[in-house]
Amino acid sequence: LFRSFTHFAGCGTLKQGSDSMKIDRARAQKAFADYAAHYNAADAKVKLKIDHTYRVAALCARIAQSLALPPEDVDLAWLSGILHDVGRFEQLRRYNTFIDAQSVSHAALSVAVLFDDGRIRDYLDDAGADALLRTAVEWHSAFRLPEALDDRTRLFCQILRDADKIDILRVNVETPMEEIYNVSTAALRRSPVTPAVLDAFYAHHCVLHSLKQYPADNAVGHASLVFELCYPESLRIVDEQGWLWRLLDFKTDNPDTAAAFAAIRDELHRWLNAQSA
């Protein structure tokens, strides 16, 4: 259905390896559930991140399996998904927002909770993969990965980043944007799209947070995540789930914004068709 992942910019080449460790998924899932239980699951934003975590972990495992990685590496990819957003809960408790620019880097906070505070040992005893997991968590939401990563670390970073991007599309459909971004429905429906955000979209790469000025920019930015997906399985999942098109069915009272989203849908259809040619 889709061409080799090496077609996609910035994804590099696949190299396998093994940390030769066994991960107890039940133990890791319980550790995450116990940690999240300290926060109010009745809060829609807390529940959002709990559900997102489990879905990202499952997506990581699916992508890893599609790459024919050994079972231990599939489990390691799954674990990176379980760990990647633990800092979101403290971010919400301290700042009442998921917007990093208005609070702190949630990835850095996840690293602090897991590795500086030592909670990683709640998930597994073996420290052999700590450096890899720390890097994957630290860079999962960055605009670009560092150039100096070894091939194996880059592989797991890319699997996690793909899985996270895929589920972000779902989150922004299932959860009202008003809740995620603390904006009113009126502001969302009259929002324009920043020209620099459209320029980034048509350049086929992620949109920097610093370019976003209006609420509608978030939907464009999330749609642009598709351009950065590394693996054919990731694009298959996007096609299968259909959240991208529901995200782009953006309700607006602004005619310029309506025209912009129609053109964005056309461009994404064209681009995705080109990947499957």
Tab-separated table of C-alpha atoms in Angstrom:
chain	number	residue	atom	x	y	z
A	1	LEU	CA	0.000	0.000	0.000
A	2	PHE	CA	2.740	2.485	0.882
A	3	ARG	CA	6.338	2.745	-0.221
A	4	SER	CA	9.366	2.012	1.960
A	5	PHE	CA	9.746	4.216	5.006
A	6	THR	CA	13.107	5.399	3.656
A	7	HIS	CA	11.061	7.578	1.285
A	8	PHE	CA	10.068	9.796	4.186
A	9	ALA	CA	12.311	12.690	5.111
A	10	GLY	CA	14.340	12.438	8.301
A	11	CYS	CA	13.568	8.792	9.042
A	12	GLY	CA	16.969	7.373	8.207
A	13	THR	CA	17.618	3.664	7.807
A	14	LEU	CA	16.414	0.737	9.880
A	15	LYS	CA	18.877	-1.096	12.039
A	16	GLN	CA	17.872	-3.738	14.522
A	17	GLY	CA	19.419	-4.884	17.733
A	18	SER	CA	18.435	-6.302	21.073
A	19	ASP	CA	18.763	-5.257	24.678
A	20	SER	CA	18.088	-8.891	25.669
A	21	MET	CA	15.711	-7.997	28.460
A	22	LYS	CA	12.263	-9.257	29.271
A	23	ILE	CA	9.593	-6.700	30.009
A	24	ASP	CA	6.617	-7.654	32.164
A	25	ARG	CA	3.772	-5.782	30.487
A	26	ALA	CA	1.332	-6.479	33.313
A	27	ARG	CA	3.742	-5.021	35.859
A	28	ALA	CA	4.428	-1.946	33.714
A	29	GLN	CA	0.749	-1.332	33.067
A	30	LYS	CA	-0.009	-1.621	36.788
A	31	ALA	CA	2.819	0.819	37.590
A	32	PHE	CA	1.340	3.348	35.178
A	33	ALA	CA	-2.199	2.801	36.498
A	34	ASP	CA	-0.992	3.219	40.087
A	35	TYR	CA	0.790	6.446	39.183
A	36	ALA	CA	-2.187	7.875	37.271
A	37	ALA	CA	-4.510	6.930	40.171
A	38	HIS	CA	-2.963	9.775	42.180
A	39	TYR	CA	-4.736	12.176	39.839
A	40	ASN	CA	-8.442	12.797	39.370
A	41	ALA	CA	-9.654	10.420	36.659
A	42	ALA	CA	-13.028	12.189	36.763
A	43	ASP	CA	-11.242	15.141	35.173
A	44	ALA	CA	-11.725	14.776	31.406
A	45	LYS	CA	-8.156	15.894	30.755
A	46	VAL	CA	-6.709	13.258	33.068
A	47	LYS	CA	-8.816	10.535	31.447
A	48	LEU	CA	-7.771	11.805	28.035
A	49	LYS	CA	-4.099	11.211	28.845
A	50	ILE	CA	-4.693	7.815	30.438
A	51	ASP	CA	-6.576	6.600	27.353
A	52	HIS	CA	-4.017	8.212	25.014
A	53	THR	CA	-1.181	6.420	26.810
A	54	TYR	CA	-2.665	2.963	26.341
A	55	ARG	CA	-3.457	3.620	22.684
A	56	VAL	CA	0.028	4.949	21.945
A	57	ALA	CA	1.590	1.902	23.606
A	58	ALA	CA	-0.540	-0.407	21.440
A	59	LEU	CA	0.378	1.558	18.317
A	60	CYS	CA	4.073	1.354	19.203
A	61	ALA	CA	3.781	-2.421	19.433
A	62	ARG	CA	1.918	-2.638	16.115
A	63	ILE	CA	4.488	-0.507	14.296
A	64	ALA	CA	7.372	-2.474	15.835
A	65	GLN	CA	5.750	-5.755	14.753
A	66	SER	CA	5.360	-4.404	11.216
A	67	LEU	CA	9.139	-3.918	11.155
A	68	ALA	CA	9.662	-7.589	12.111
A	69	LEU	CA	11.416	-6.662	15.336
A	70	PRO	CA	11.993	-9.456	17.862
A	71	PRO	CA	9.369	-9.848	20.615
A	72	GLU	CA	11.631	-8.220	23.245
A	73	ASP	CA	11.923	-5.121	21.065
A	74	VAL	CA	8.180	-5.046	20.430
A	75	ASP	CA	7.719	-5.022	24.212
A	76	LEU	CA	10.338	-2.285	24.575
A	77	ALA	CA	8.538	-0.141	21.999
A	78	TRP	CA	5.254	-0.771	23.843
A	79	LEU	CA	6.863	0.319	27.117
A	80	SER	CA	8.080	3.576	25.568
A	81	GLY	CA	4.444	4.345	24.781
A	82	ILE	CA	3.391	3.640	28.358
A	83	LEU	CA	6.079	5.998	29.657
A	84	HIS	CA	6.056	8.861	27.187
A	85	ASP	CA	3.425	11.147	28.742
A	86	VAL	CA	3.681	10.519	32.491
A	87	GLY	CA	4.687	14.169	32.909
A	88	ARG	CA	1.345	15.313	31.525
A	89	PHE	CA	-0.374	14.590	34.836
A	90	GLU	CA	1.944	16.837	36.835
A	91	GLN	CA	1.792	19.454	34.093
A	92	LEU	CA	-1.994	19.531	34.402
A	93	ARG	CA	-1.926	19.561	38.212
A	94	ARG	CA	0.593	22.388	38.407
A	95	TYR	CA	-0.482	24.574	35.489
A	96	ASN	CA	-3.992	23.394	34.487
A	97	THR	CA	-2.944	23.194	30.829
A	98	PHE	CA	-1.411	20.803	28.331
A	99	ILE	CA	0.133	23.665	26.357
A	100	ASP	CA	3.891	23.463	26.906
A	101	ALA	CA	4.459	27.070	25.853
A	102	GLN	CA	2.189	28.201	28.688
A	103	SER	CA	3.723	25.890	31.295
A	104	VAL	CA	6.706	23.541	30.956
A	105	SER	CA	7.936	20.899	28.533
A	106	HIS	CA	5.826	17.830	29.284
A	107	ALA	CA	8.564	15.606	27.822
A	108	ALA	CA	11.152	17.055	30.206
A	109	LEU	CA	8.709	16.612	33.076
A	110	SER	CA	8.189	12.973	32.062
A	111	VAL	CA	11.967	12.447	32.145
A	112	ALA	CA	12.158	14.063	35.578
A	113	VAL	CA	9.380	11.870	37.000
A	114	LEU	CA	10.768	8.660	35.549
A	115	PHE	CA	14.518	9.019	35.682
A	116	ASP	CA	15.371	11.843	38.079
A	117	ASP	CA	12.832	10.662	40.667
A	118	GLY	CA	13.594	6.993	39.949
A	119	ARG	CA	10.053	5.887	39.107
A	120	ILE	CA	11.332	3.954	36.086
A	121	ARG	CA	12.141	1.131	38.520
A	122	ASP	CA	8.413	0.758	39.187
A	123	TYR	CA	8.120	-0.471	35.595
A	124	LEU	CA	11.162	-2.735	35.285
A	125	ASP	CA	14.205	-3.691	37.362
A	126	ASP	CA	16.733	-3.953	34.538
A	127	ALA	CA	18.419	-0.614	33.809
A	128	GLY	CA	19.878	-1.800	30.515
A	129	ALA	CA	17.410	0.150	28.376
A	130	ASP	CA	17.239	3.258	30.586
A	131	ALA	CA	19.316	5.420	28.246
A	132	LEU	CA	17.259	4.428	25.201
A	133	LEU	CA	13.937	4.924	26.997
A	134	ARG	CA	15.039	8.242	28.458
A	135	THR	CA	15.977	9.516	25.007
A	136	ALA	CA	12.741	8.284	23.438
A	137	VAL	CA	10.649	9.981	26.129
A	138	GLU	CA	12.716	13.171	26.092
A	139	TRP	CA	12.464	13.673	22.324
A	140	HIS	CA	9.037	12.227	21.552
A	141	SER	CA	7.421	15.627	20.949
A	142	ALA	CA	10.423	17.572	19.658
A	143	PHE	CA	10.315	19.205	16.245
A	144	ARG	CA	13.345	17.161	15.141
A	145	LEU	CA	15.477	14.369	16.619
A	146	PRO	CA	19.160	15.047	17.316
A	147	GLU	CA	21.492	14.061	14.497
A	148	ALA	CA	23.894	12.200	16.789
A	149	LEU	CA	21.564	9.383	17.855
A	150	ASP	CA	22.734	5.838	17.219
A	151	ASP	CA	20.579	3.839	14.785
A	152	ARG	CA	18.906	1.705	17.427
A	153	THR	CA	17.917	4.631	19.616
A	154	ARG	CA	16.666	6.531	16.570
A	155	LEU	CA	14.515	3.542	15.602
A	156	PHE	CA	12.696	3.477	18.944
A	157	CYS	CA	12.358	7.265	18.986
A	158	GLN	CA	10.746	7.141	15.553
A	159	ILE	CA	8.354	4.354	16.474
A	160	LEU	CA	7.178	6.320	19.516
A	161	ARG	CA	6.929	9.586	17.595
A	162	ASP	CA	4.847	7.929	14.862
A	163	ALA	CA	2.503	6.305	17.384
A	164	ASP	CA	2.059	9.557	19.306
A	165	LYS	CA	1.334	11.555	16.134
A	166	ILE	CA	-1.234	9.008	14.960
A	167	ASP	CA	-3.173	9.127	18.218
A	168	ILE	CA	-2.998	12.921	18.446
A	169	LEU	CA	-5.244	12.953	15.367
A	170	ARG	CA	-7.782	10.879	17.283
A	171	VAL	CA	-7.527	12.951	20.464
A	172	ASN	CA	-8.280	16.144	18.567
A	173	VAL	CA	-11.464	14.639	17.157
A	174	GLU	CA	-12.771	12.772	20.189
A	175	THR	CA	-12.009	15.577	22.642
A	176	PRO	CA	-13.408	19.032	21.865
A	177	MET	CA	-10.650	21.470	20.973
A	178	GLU	CA	-12.244	23.898	23.377
A	179	GLU	CA	-11.245	21.571	26.238
A	180	ILE	CA	-7.752	20.819	24.994
A	181	TYR	CA	-6.765	24.400	24.169
A	182	ASN	CA	-8.905	26.323	26.640
A	183	VAL	CA	-10.692	28.342	23.958
A	184	SER	CA	-14.349	29.206	23.484
A	185	THR	CA	-16.443	27.733	20.686
A	186	ALA	CA	-17.004	31.237	19.330
A	187	ALA	CA	-13.264	31.906	19.149
A	188	LEU	CA	-12.692	28.578	17.428
A	189	ARG	CA	-15.393	29.152	14.809
A	190	ARG	CA	-14.212	32.632	13.868
A	191	SER	CA	-10.511	31.755	13.916
A	192	PRO	CA	-8.369	32.499	10.865
A	193	VAL	CA	-5.355	30.378	9.935
A	194	THR	CA	-1.936	31.975	10.286
A	195	PRO	CA	-0.233	32.282	6.850
A	196	ALA	CA	3.067	30.947	8.238
A	197	VAL	CA	1.215	27.837	9.458
A	198	LEU	CA	-0.161	27.246	5.963
A	199	ASP	CA	3.323	27.765	4.505
A	200	ALA	CA	4.697	25.071	6.822
A	201	PHE	CA	1.868	22.722	5.901
A	202	TYR	CA	2.488	23.116	2.163
A	203	ALA	CA	6.203	22.585	2.758
A	204	HIS	CA	5.115	19.144	4.039
A	205	HIS	CA	6.527	19.260	7.535
A	206	CYS	CA	5.373	19.748	11.112
A	207	VAL	CA	4.295	23.206	12.185
A	208	LEU	CA	6.389	24.819	14.894
A	209	HIS	CA	4.369	25.773	17.962
A	210	SER	CA	5.841	29.262	17.790
A	211	LEU	CA	4.094	29.875	14.448
A	212	LYS	CA	0.607	29.227	15.805
A	213	GLN	CA	-1.361	32.368	16.608
A	214	TYR	CA	-5.006	31.277	16.326
A	215	PRO	CA	-7.060	28.288	17.531
A	216	ALA	CA	-7.570	26.865	14.009
A	217	ASP	CA	-3.787	26.649	13.628
A	218	ASN	CA	-3.838	23.659	15.984
A	219	ALA	CA	-5.939	21.591	13.585
A	220	VAL	CA	-3.663	22.455	10.657
A	221	GLY	CA	-0.622	21.664	12.775
A	222	HIS	CA	-1.976	18.282	13.763
A	223	ALA	CA	-2.876	17.403	10.174
A	224	SER	CA	0.695	18.243	9.176
A	225	LEU	CA	1.976	15.501	11.498
A	226	VAL	CA	1.110	12.991	8.773
A	227	PHE	CA	3.951	14.338	6.609
A	228	GLU	CA	6.451	13.316	9.294
A	229	LEU	CA	5.386	9.698	9.751
A	230	CYS	CA	8.287	7.333	9.141
A	231	TYR	CA	6.817	3.907	8.555
A	232	PRO	CA	4.379	2.439	6.017
A	233	GLU	CA	2.396	0.844	8.843
A	234	SER	CA	1.884	4.300	10.335
A	235	LEU	CA	0.268	5.551	7.140
A	236	ARG	CA	-1.799	2.387	6.912
A	237	ILE	CA	-3.133	3.079	10.415
A	238	VAL	CA	-3.984	6.688	9.543
A	239	ASP	CA	-5.858	5.463	6.473
A	240	GLU	CA	-7.605	2.729	8.447
A	241	GLN	CA	-8.685	4.914	11.369
A	242	GLY	CA	-9.948	7.911	9.404
A	243	TRP	CA	-9.378	10.458	12.186
A	244	LEU	CA	-7.395	12.728	9.852
A	245	TRP	CA	-10.424	13.460	7.688
A	246	ARG	CA	-12.691	13.999	10.664
A	247	LEU	CA	-10.139	16.451	12.081
A	248	LEU	CA	-10.173	18.357	8.799
A	249	ASP	CA	-13.966	18.557	8.796
A	250	PHE	CA	-13.359	21.746	10.732
A	251	LYS	CA	-16.468	23.676	11.764
A	252	THR	CA	-15.927	27.362	11.019
A	253	ASP	CA	-17.888	30.522	10.373
A	254	ASN	CA	-14.865	32.134	8.704
A	255	PRO	CA	-15.059	31.743	4.894
A	256	ASP	CA	-11.302	32.115	4.460
A	257	THR	CA	-10.729	29.356	7.000
A	258	ALA	CA	-13.284	27.118	5.276
A	259	ALA	CA	-11.474	27.593	1.969
A	260	ALA	CA	-8.112	26.905	3.604
A	261	PHE	CA	-9.329	23.612	5.077
A	262	ALA	CA	-10.855	22.509	1.769
A	263	ALA	CA	-7.486	23.083	0.094
A	264	ILE	CA	-5.677	21.279	2.935
A	265	ARG	CA	-7.912	18.222	2.495
A	266	ASP	CA	-7.195	18.196	-1.248
A	267	GLU	CA	-3.452	18.449	-0.677
A	268	LEU	CA	-3.410	15.614	1.851
A	269	HIS	CA	-5.431	13.356	-0.455
A	270	ARG	CA	-2.960	14.113	-3.252
A	271	TRP	CA	0.092	13.526	-1.040
A	272	LEU	CA	-1.202	10.264	0.450
A	273	ASN	CA	-2.111	8.946	-2.977
A	274	ALA	CA	1.444	9.703	-4.106
A	275	GLN	CA	2.835	7.621	-1.218
A	276	SER	CA	0.817	4.602	-2.295
A	277	ALA	CA	1.722	4.919	-5.983
